[in-house]
mmCIF file of C-alpha atoms in Angstrom:
data_model
loop_
_atom_site.group_PDB
_atom_site.id
_atom_site.type_symbol
_atom_site.label_atom_id
_atom_site.label_comp_id
_atom_site.label_asym_id
_atom_site.label_seq_id
_atom_site.Cartn_x
_atom_site.Cartn_y
_atom_site.Cartn_z
ATOM 1 C CA MET A 1 30.981 88.539 -9.804
ATOM 2 C CA THR A 2 34.629 88.568 -8.930
ATOM 3 C CA THR A 3 33.467 90.851 -5.834
ATOM 4 C CA THR A 4 30.561 88.073 -4.441
ATOM 5 C CA VAL A 5 33.064 85.074 -5.201
ATOM 6 C CA THR A 6 35.341 86.783 -2.559
ATOM 7 C CA LEU A 7 33.045 87.968 0.006
ATOM 8 C CA ALA A 8 32.007 84.358 -0.361
ATOM 9 C CA GLN A 9 35.495 83.214 0.153
ATOM 10 C CA ASN A 10 36.693 85.787 2.840
ATOM 11 C CA LYS A 11 33.228 84.014 5.155
ATOM 12 C CA LEU A 12 33.882 80.916 4.570
ATOM 13 C CA ALA A 13 37.479 80.665 5.187
ATOM 14 C CA MET A 14 35.991 82.086 9.048
ATOM 15 C CA ALA A 15 34.057 78.807 8.988
ATOM 16 C CA ILE A 16 35.703 76.360 7.501
ATOM 17 C CA ALA A 17 36.546 75.208 11.478
ATOM 18 C CA ASN A 18 32.786 76.257 12.228
ATOM 19 C CA PRO A 19 29.829 76.349 9.827
ATOM 20 C CA GLY A 20 27.232 77.790 11.510
ATOM 21 C CA ALA A 21 28.922 80.983 11.725
ATOM 22 C CA LEU A 22 27.014 82.075 8.521
ATOM 23 C CA GLY A 23 23.672 82.430 10.156
ATOM 24 C CA SER A 24 22.496 78.301 9.930
ATOM 25 C CA ILE A 25 23.504 75.885 8.561
ATOM 26 C CA ASP A 26 21.826 76.284 5.225
ATOM 27 C CA ALA A 27 23.136 79.415 4.288
ATOM 28 C CA TYR A 28 26.365 77.705 5.004
ATOM 29 C CA ILE A 29 25.456 75.234 2.169
ATOM 30 C CA THR A 30 24.635 78.000 -0.500
ATOM 31 C CA ALA A 31 27.678 79.787 0.063
ATOM 32 C CA VAL A 32 29.227 76.824 -0.495
ATOM 33 C CA ASN A 33 27.602 75.773 -3.454
ATOM 34 C CA HIS A 34 28.756 79.004 -4.761
ATOM 35 C CA LEU A 35 32.199 78.836 -4.902
ATOM 36 C CA PRO A 36 33.836 77.817 -8.294
ATOM 37 C CA VAL A 37 35.489 74.676 -8.967
ATOM 38 C CA LEU A 38 39.042 74.169 -10.327
ATOM 39 C CA SER A 39 40.447 73.292 -13.279
ATOM 40 C CA ALA A 40 42.714 70.460 -13.342
ATOM 41 C CA GLU A 41 46.141 72.697 -14.567
ATOM 42 C CA LYS A 42 45.196 75.475 -11.544
ATOM 43 C CA GLU A 43 45.054 72.332 -8.739
ATOM 44 C CA VAL A 44 48.021 71.388 -9.798
ATOM 45 C CA SER A 45 49.634 74.572 -10.022
ATOM 46 C CA LEU A 46 47.927 75.251 -6.469
ATOM 47 C CA ALA A 47 49.080 72.440 -5.369
ATOM 48 C CA ARG A 48 52.755 73.272 -6.028
ATOM 49 C CA ALA A 49 52.201 76.029 -5.162
ATOM 50 C CA LEU A 50 51.952 74.636 -1.466
ATOM 51 C CA ARG A 51 53.965 71.981 -1.501
ATOM 52 C CA ASP A 52 56.915 74.228 -2.345
ATOM 53 C CA GLN A 53 56.861 77.670 -1.248
ATOM 54 C CA GLN A 54 54.382 76.952 1.520
ATOM 55 C CA ASP A 55 51.646 79.336 0.106
ATOM 56 C CA LEU A 56 49.238 79.421 2.701
ATOM 57 C CA ASP A 57 46.828 81.295 -0.200
ATOM 58 C CA ALA A 58 47.073 78.300 -2.380
ATOM 59 C CA ALA A 59 45.743 76.497 0.337
ATOM 60 C CA ARG A 60 43.045 78.143 1.096
ATOM 61 C CA GLU A 61 41.613 78.285 -2.179
ATOM 62 C CA LEU A 62 42.271 74.559 -2.174
ATOM 63 C CA VAL A 63 40.553 74.226 0.351
ATOM 64 C CA LEU A 64 37.164 76.378 -0.305
ATOM 65 C CA SER A 65 36.345 75.263 -3.721
ATOM 66 C CA HIS A 66 36.470 71.702 -2.046
ATOM 67 C CA LEU A 67 34.187 72.107 0.771
ATOM 68 C CA ARG A 68 30.755 71.174 -1.060
ATOM 69 C CA LEU A 69 32.421 68.052 -1.412
ATOM 70 C CA VAL A 70 32.367 67.533 2.678
ATOM 71 C CA VAL A 71 29.268 69.108 2.332
ATOM 72 C CA SER A 72 27.846 65.784 -0.402
ATOM 73 C CA ILE A 73 29.998 63.736 2.282
ATOM 74 C CA ALA A 74 28.251 64.803 5.515
ATOM 75 C CA ARG A 75 24.673 64.279 4.033
ATOM 76 C CA GLN A 76 25.758 60.573 3.793
ATOM 77 C CA TYR A 77 25.784 60.136 7.739
ATOM 78 C CA LEU A 78 23.223 62.095 8.621
ATOM 79 C CA GLY A 79 21.108 59.043 9.392
ATOM 80 C CA TYR A 80 23.223 58.524 12.984
ATOM 81 C CA GLY A 81 21.730 61.399 14.563
ATOM 82 C CA LEU A 82 24.380 63.543 15.012
ATOM 83 C CA PRO A 83 24.333 67.516 14.200
ATOM 84 C CA HIS A 84 24.922 68.550 10.302
ATOM 85 C CA ALA A 85 27.117 71.036 11.375
ATOM 86 C CA ASP A 86 29.399 69.093 13.530
ATOM 87 C CA LEU A 87 29.544 66.504 10.611
ATOM 88 C CA ILE A 88 30.858 69.414 8.408
ATOM 89 C CA GLN A 89 33.166 70.533 10.770
ATOM 90 C CA GLU A 90 34.712 67.346 10.512
ATOM 91 C CA GLY A 91 34.639 66.576 7.159
ATOM 92 C CA ASN A 92 36.493 70.115 6.889
ATOM 93 C CA VAL A 93 39.409 68.830 9.525
ATOM 94 C CA GLY A 94 39.697 66.380 6.909
ATOM 95 C CA LEU A 95 40.075 68.311 3.817
ATOM 96 C CA MET A 96 42.368 70.514 5.539
ATOM 97 C CA LYS A 97 44.466 67.105 6.192
ATOM 98 C CA ALA A 98 44.112 65.474 2.852
ATOM 99 C CA VAL A 99 45.131 69.390 1.576
ATOM 100 C CA LYS A 100 48.396 69.312 3.218
ATOM 101 C CA ARG A 101 48.682 65.591 1.846
ATOM 102 C CA TYR A 102 48.155 66.157 -1.899
ATOM 103 C CA ASP A 103 51.048 65.171 -4.304
ATOM 104 C CA PRO A 104 49.966 67.035 -7.855
ATOM 105 C CA GLU A 105 52.931 65.212 -9.228
ATOM 106 C CA ARG A 106 50.664 61.417 -8.759
ATOM 107 C CA GLY A 107 48.313 62.363 -11.530
ATOM 108 C CA VAL A 108 45.074 61.732 -9.021
ATOM 109 C CA ARG A 109 42.771 64.920 -8.293
ATOM 110 C CA LEU A 110 42.634 66.027 -5.137
ATOM 111 C CA VAL A 111 38.730 65.143 -4.428
ATOM 112 C CA SER A 112 40.046 61.512 -5.332
ATOM 113 C CA PHE A 113 42.568 61.614 -2.671
ATOM 114 C CA ALA A 114 40.518 63.858 -0.186
ATOM 115 C CA VAL A 115 37.852 61.594 -0.036
ATOM 116 C CA HIS A 116 39.069 59.227 2.540
ATOM 117 C CA TRP A 117 40.549 61.775 4.822
ATOM 118 C CA ILE A 118 37.051 63.228 5.332
ATOM 119 C CA LYS A 119 35.169 60.120 5.606
ATOM 120 C CA ALA A 120 38.192 59.307 8.130
ATOM 121 C CA GLU A 121 36.893 61.889 9.979
ATOM 122 C CA ILE A 122 33.743 61.804 10.110
ATOM 123 C CA HIS A 123 33.768 58.152 11.229
ATOM 124 C CA GLU A 124 36.069 59.203 14.255
ATOM 125 C CA TYR A 125 33.490 61.697 15.545
ATOM 126 C CA ILE A 126 30.613 59.192 15.248
ATOM 127 C CA VAL A 127 32.124 55.981 17.257
ATOM 128 C CA LYS A 128 33.405 58.988 19.605
ATOM 129 C CA ASN A 129 29.880 60.670 20.559
ATOM 130 C CA TRP A 130 27.641 58.033 19.110
ATOM 131 C CA ARG A 131 27.165 56.327 22.089
ATOM 132 C CA MET A 132 25.387 52.866 20.703
ATOM 133 C CA VAL A 133 28.721 52.497 18.558
ATOM 134 C CA LYS A 134 30.906 52.273 21.499
ATOM 135 C CA VAL A 135 30.537 48.662 20.502
ATOM 136 C CA ALA A 136 32.573 49.356 17.438
ATOM 137 C CA THR A 137 36.066 48.728 18.997
ATOM 138 C CA THR A 138 37.682 47.184 16.235
ATOM 139 C CA LYS A 139 38.102 47.596 12.130
ATOM 140 C CA ALA A 140 36.212 45.344 10.929
ATOM 141 C CA GLN A 141 33.131 45.653 14.163
ATOM 142 C CA ARG A 142 33.470 49.443 12.815
ATOM 143 C CA LYS A 143 32.904 48.289 9.162
ATOM 144 C CA LEU A 144 30.174 47.021 9.872
ATOM 145 C CA PHE A 145 28.657 49.616 11.937
ATOM 146 C CA PHE A 146 29.229 51.939 8.605
ATOM 147 C CA ASN A 147 27.418 49.113 6.174
ATOM 148 C CA LEU A 148 24.636 47.347 8.116
ATOM 149 C CA ARG A 149 22.165 50.497 7.248
ATOM 150 C CA SER A 150 22.486 50.237 3.380
ATOM 151 C CA MET A 151 23.195 46.330 3.992
ATOM 152 C CA ARG A 152 19.416 45.068 5.833
ATOM 153 C CA PRO A 153 16.940 44.939 2.576
ATOM 154 C CA ASP A 154 14.261 47.980 3.660
ATOM 155 C CA GLY A 155 15.652 48.247 7.602
ATOM 156 C CA HIS A 156 13.681 44.759 7.915
ATOM 157 C CA THR A 157 14.917 42.386 10.740
ATOM 158 C CA LEU A 158 17.907 40.138 9.468
ATOM 159 C CA ASP A 159 16.841 36.616 8.406
ATOM 160 C CA PRO A 160 19.623 33.646 9.388
ATOM 161 C CA ASP A 161 20.935 33.733 5.451
ATOM 162 C CA GLN A 162 21.212 37.272 5.799
ATOM 163 C CA VAL A 163 22.886 37.771 8.825
ATOM 164 C CA ALA A 164 25.258 34.825 7.617
ATOM 165 C CA HIS A 165 26.189 36.901 4.276
ATOM 166 C CA ILE A 166 26.605 39.631 6.274
ATOM 167 C CA ALA A 167 29.072 38.638 9.097
ATOM 168 C CA LYS A 168 30.991 36.545 6.141
ATOM 169 C CA THR A 169 31.014 39.876 3.637
ATOM 170 C CA LEU A 170 32.305 42.009 6.221
ATOM 171 C CA ASN A 171 34.369 39.106 8.303
ATOM 172 C CA VAL A 172 32.670 39.142 11.739
ATOM 173 C CA LYS A 173 31.280 36.897 13.632
ATOM 174 C CA PRO A 174 27.016 36.526 12.976
ATOM 175 C CA GLU A 175 26.233 36.659 16.404
ATOM 176 C CA GLU A 176 28.435 40.705 15.958
ATOM 177 C CA VAL A 177 25.810 41.328 13.006
ATOM 178 C CA ARG A 178 23.152 40.644 15.379
ATOM 179 C CA GLU A 179 24.508 42.841 18.571
ATOM 180 C CA MET A 180 25.116 45.715 15.723
ATOM 181 C CA GLU A 181 21.460 44.974 14.137
ATOM 182 C CA VAL A 182 19.932 45.012 17.817
ATOM 183 C CA ARG A 183 21.658 48.218 18.898
ATOM 184 C CA MET A 184 20.654 50.126 16.050
ATOM 185 C CA SER A 185 17.463 49.311 16.024
ATOM 186 C CA GLY A 186 16.814 49.783 19.326
ATOM 187 C CA ARG A 187 15.730 53.463 21.077
ATOM 188 C CA GLU A 188 16.672 55.196 24.421
ATOM 189 C CA MET A 189 14.086 55.553 26.956
ATOM 190 C CA ALA A 190 14.323 57.782 29.994
ATOM 191 C CA LEU A 191 14.726 56.184 33.497
ATOM 192 C CA GLU A 192 13.007 58.549 35.158
ATOM 193 C CA ASN A 193 9.614 60.858 34.370
ATOM 194 C CA PRO A 194 10.763 64.450 32.438
ATOM 195 C CA GLU A 195 7.775 65.012 33.081
ATOM 196 C CA ASP A 196 6.664 66.199 36.850
ATOM 197 C CA ASP A 197 3.397 64.270 36.147
ATOM 198 C CA ASP A 198 1.904 61.951 38.881
ATOM 199 C CA ASP A 199 -0.335 59.929 36.825
ATOM 200 C CA THR A 200 2.522 58.763 34.645
ATOM 201 C CA PHE A 201 5.195 55.865 35.338
ATOM 202 C CA ALA A 202 8.437 56.065 33.919
ATOM 203 C CA PRO A 203 10.646 52.404 34.102
ATOM 204 C CA ILE A 204 12.104 53.902 37.420
ATOM 205 C CA ALA A 205 8.570 53.577 39.445
ATOM 206 C CA PHE A 206 9.057 49.713 38.816
ATOM 207 C CA LEU A 207 12.111 49.968 39.802
ATOM 208 C CA SER A 208 12.635 48.041 44.184
ATOM 209 C CA ASP A 209 15.114 49.820 46.676
ATOM 210 C CA GLU A 210 16.989 46.482 47.547
ATOM 211 C CA GLY A 211 18.467 48.753 50.190
ATOM 212 C CA HIS A 212 15.127 50.162 51.286
ATOM 213 C CA ASP A 213 15.198 47.944 54.629
ATOM 214 C CA ASP A 214 18.774 48.787 55.187
ATOM 215 C CA PRO A 215 19.685 52.061 56.965
ATOM 216 C CA THR A 216 23.687 50.766 57.108
ATOM 217 C CA GLN A 217 23.316 50.536 53.295
ATOM 218 C CA VAL A 218 21.880 53.059 52.903
ATOM 219 C CA ILE A 219 24.584 55.916 54.906
ATOM 220 C CA GLU A 220 27.292 53.392 52.920
ATOM 221 C CA ARG A 221 25.793 55.136 49.574
ATOM 222 C CA ARG A 222 25.704 58.597 50.692
ATOM 223 C CA ALA A 223 29.298 58.352 52.403
ATOM 224 C CA ILE A 224 30.179 56.782 48.775
ATOM 225 C CA ASP A 225 28.368 60.036 47.010
ATOM 226 C CA LEU A 226 29.668 62.063 49.188
ATOM 227 C CA GLN A 227 33.219 60.881 48.493
ATOM 228 C CA GLN A 228 32.988 60.951 44.809
ATOM 229 C CA GLY A 229 31.711 64.455 44.877
ATOM 230 C CA GLU A 230 34.628 65.703 46.753
ATOM 231 C CA GLY A 231 36.913 63.772 44.461
ATOM 232 C CA LEU A 232 35.219 65.345 41.594
ATOM 233 C CA ASP A 233 35.895 68.918 43.190
ATOM 234 C CA THR A 234 39.314 67.895 44.008
ATOM 235 C CA ALA A 235 40.061 66.787 40.475
ATOM 236 C CA LEU A 236 38.455 69.728 38.795
ATOM 237 C CA ALA A 237 40.301 72.073 41.430
ATOM 238 C CA LYS A 238 43.390 70.643 39.229
ATOM 239 C CA LEU A 239 42.606 72.076 35.966
ATOM 240 C CA ASP A 240 43.244 75.655 34.525
ATOM 241 C CA ASP A 241 39.610 77.858 33.901
ATOM 242 C CA ARG A 242 39.355 76.566 30.395
ATOM 243 C CA SER A 243 39.933 73.185 30.722
ATOM 244 C CA ARG A 244 37.697 73.106 33.785
ATOM 245 C CA ARG A 245 34.745 75.176 32.268
ATOM 246 C CA ILE A 246 34.937 72.547 28.871
ATOM 247 C CA VAL A 247 34.673 69.635 31.588
ATOM 248 C CA LYS A 248 31.559 71.431 33.139
ATOM 249 C CA ALA A 249 30.141 72.213 29.682
ATOM 250 C CA ARG A 250 30.332 69.425 28.463
ATOM 251 C CA TRP A 251 29.950 66.189 30.847
ATOM 252 C CA LEU A 252 28.084 68.604 34.461
ATOM 253 C CA GLN A 253 24.791 69.865 32.185
ATOM 254 C CA ASP A 254 21.925 68.877 32.911
ATOM 255 C CA ASP A 255 20.352 69.631 29.604
ATOM 256 C CA GLY A 256 22.749 67.399 27.967
ATOM 257 C CA GLY A 257 26.191 69.706 27.815
ATOM 258 C CA ALA A 258 27.347 71.887 25.237
ATOM 259 C CA THR A 259 28.663 70.492 21.738
ATOM 260 C CA LEU A 260 32.545 71.511 20.337
ATOM 261 C CA HIS A 261 31.035 73.369 18.113
ATOM 262 C CA GLU A 262 29.740 75.363 20.519
ATOM 263 C CA LEU A 263 32.119 76.132 22.819
ATOM 264 C CA ALA A 264 34.191 76.130 19.720
ATOM 265 C CA ASP A 265 32.292 79.263 19.341
ATOM 266 C CA GLU A 266 33.252 79.871 23.084
ATOM 267 C CA PHE A 267 36.819 80.557 22.851
ATOM 268 C CA GLY A 268 37.596 81.276 19.621
ATOM 269 C CA VAL A 269 39.146 78.173 18.738
ATOM 270 C CA SER A 270 38.242 74.789 16.780
ATOM 271 C CA ALA A 271 36.252 71.691 17.648
ATOM 272 C CA GLU A 272 39.200 70.013 17.032
ATOM 273 C CA ARG A 273 41.709 72.039 19.796
ATOM 274 C CA ILE A 274 38.044 71.726 22.190
ATOM 275 C CA ARG A 275 38.811 68.058 21.462
ATOM 276 C CA GLN A 276 42.041 68.308 22.128
ATOM 277 C CA ILE A 277 41.975 70.618 25.770
ATOM 278 C CA GLU A 278 38.787 68.035 26.665
ATOM 279 C CA VAL A 279 40.899 64.875 26.751
ATOM 280 C CA ALA A 280 44.137 65.908 28.558
ATOM 281 C CA ALA A 281 41.296 67.616 30.922
ATOM 282 C CA MET A 282 39.724 64.556 31.206
ATOM 283 C CA LYS A 283 43.227 62.197 31.764
ATOM 284 C CA LYS A 284 44.810 64.596 33.935
ATOM 285 C CA MET A 285 41.192 64.013 36.403
ATOM 286 C CA ARG A 286 41.961 60.159 35.893
ATOM 287 C CA LEU A 287 45.162 60.605 37.180
ATOM 288 C CA ALA A 288 44.221 62.605 40.336
ATOM 289 C CA LEU A 289 41.155 60.640 40.835
ATOM 290 C CA THR A 290 43.360 57.443 41.190
ATOM 291 C CA ALA A 291 46.358 58.781 42.942
#
């Protein structure tokens, strides 16, 4: 039994930043659920060893023993349409932050302390990656976004009294509740027809080309497009090879772009590191484009 647990721990130690590394998310979850739960005494002992001696093996054991908590919390956010593996990955980052900050002398179990950090990382990931969440810019609006789904009775449209109640409960404006409800109930539609079918009309077929009869405007738009394209190439040229690869893979692909998880596998680093490189690269490109 000890050998089995050790093998599972060794695999998971390499997979913490990459839940898909074990072959599938189901395999990862199965391995996580086979790890032993720490007793209160053992947890305090390991936490003290980490705090007093910077014992990384103790930190590793604390993290591994709580990975099932991350899986459980991440499952609650599957309704936002983001990959389960990515949610778990972000939750694991929060767990590691919690382990680093945990004080065993406060008399609180790590599981209670870590919940906040795990949810905070997952919330941040959802806000950054779910397009419809871009309106959630304030703390109150984020609270509205993450609570509205559960506060809508049976998923039905809210009536005025329910809107007023939710707005009062979450300390937001009624119009913000209505706007968020519309955004969460809507779905994206392709502007162009994804299939080469002359008998099927996409929304773009019904839009008029206001510049069609004015050759001057057509030429001007083409000139602007050419200038912007050259500017983008110039900005990309200022990046190092790794940063350029990440930006192109994330933003310049026709298939929707690579995920942080996929790029983390490619470069052998964590998804958080990929995000940091991406942010720095985009900032450098913005400076180049505005120079």
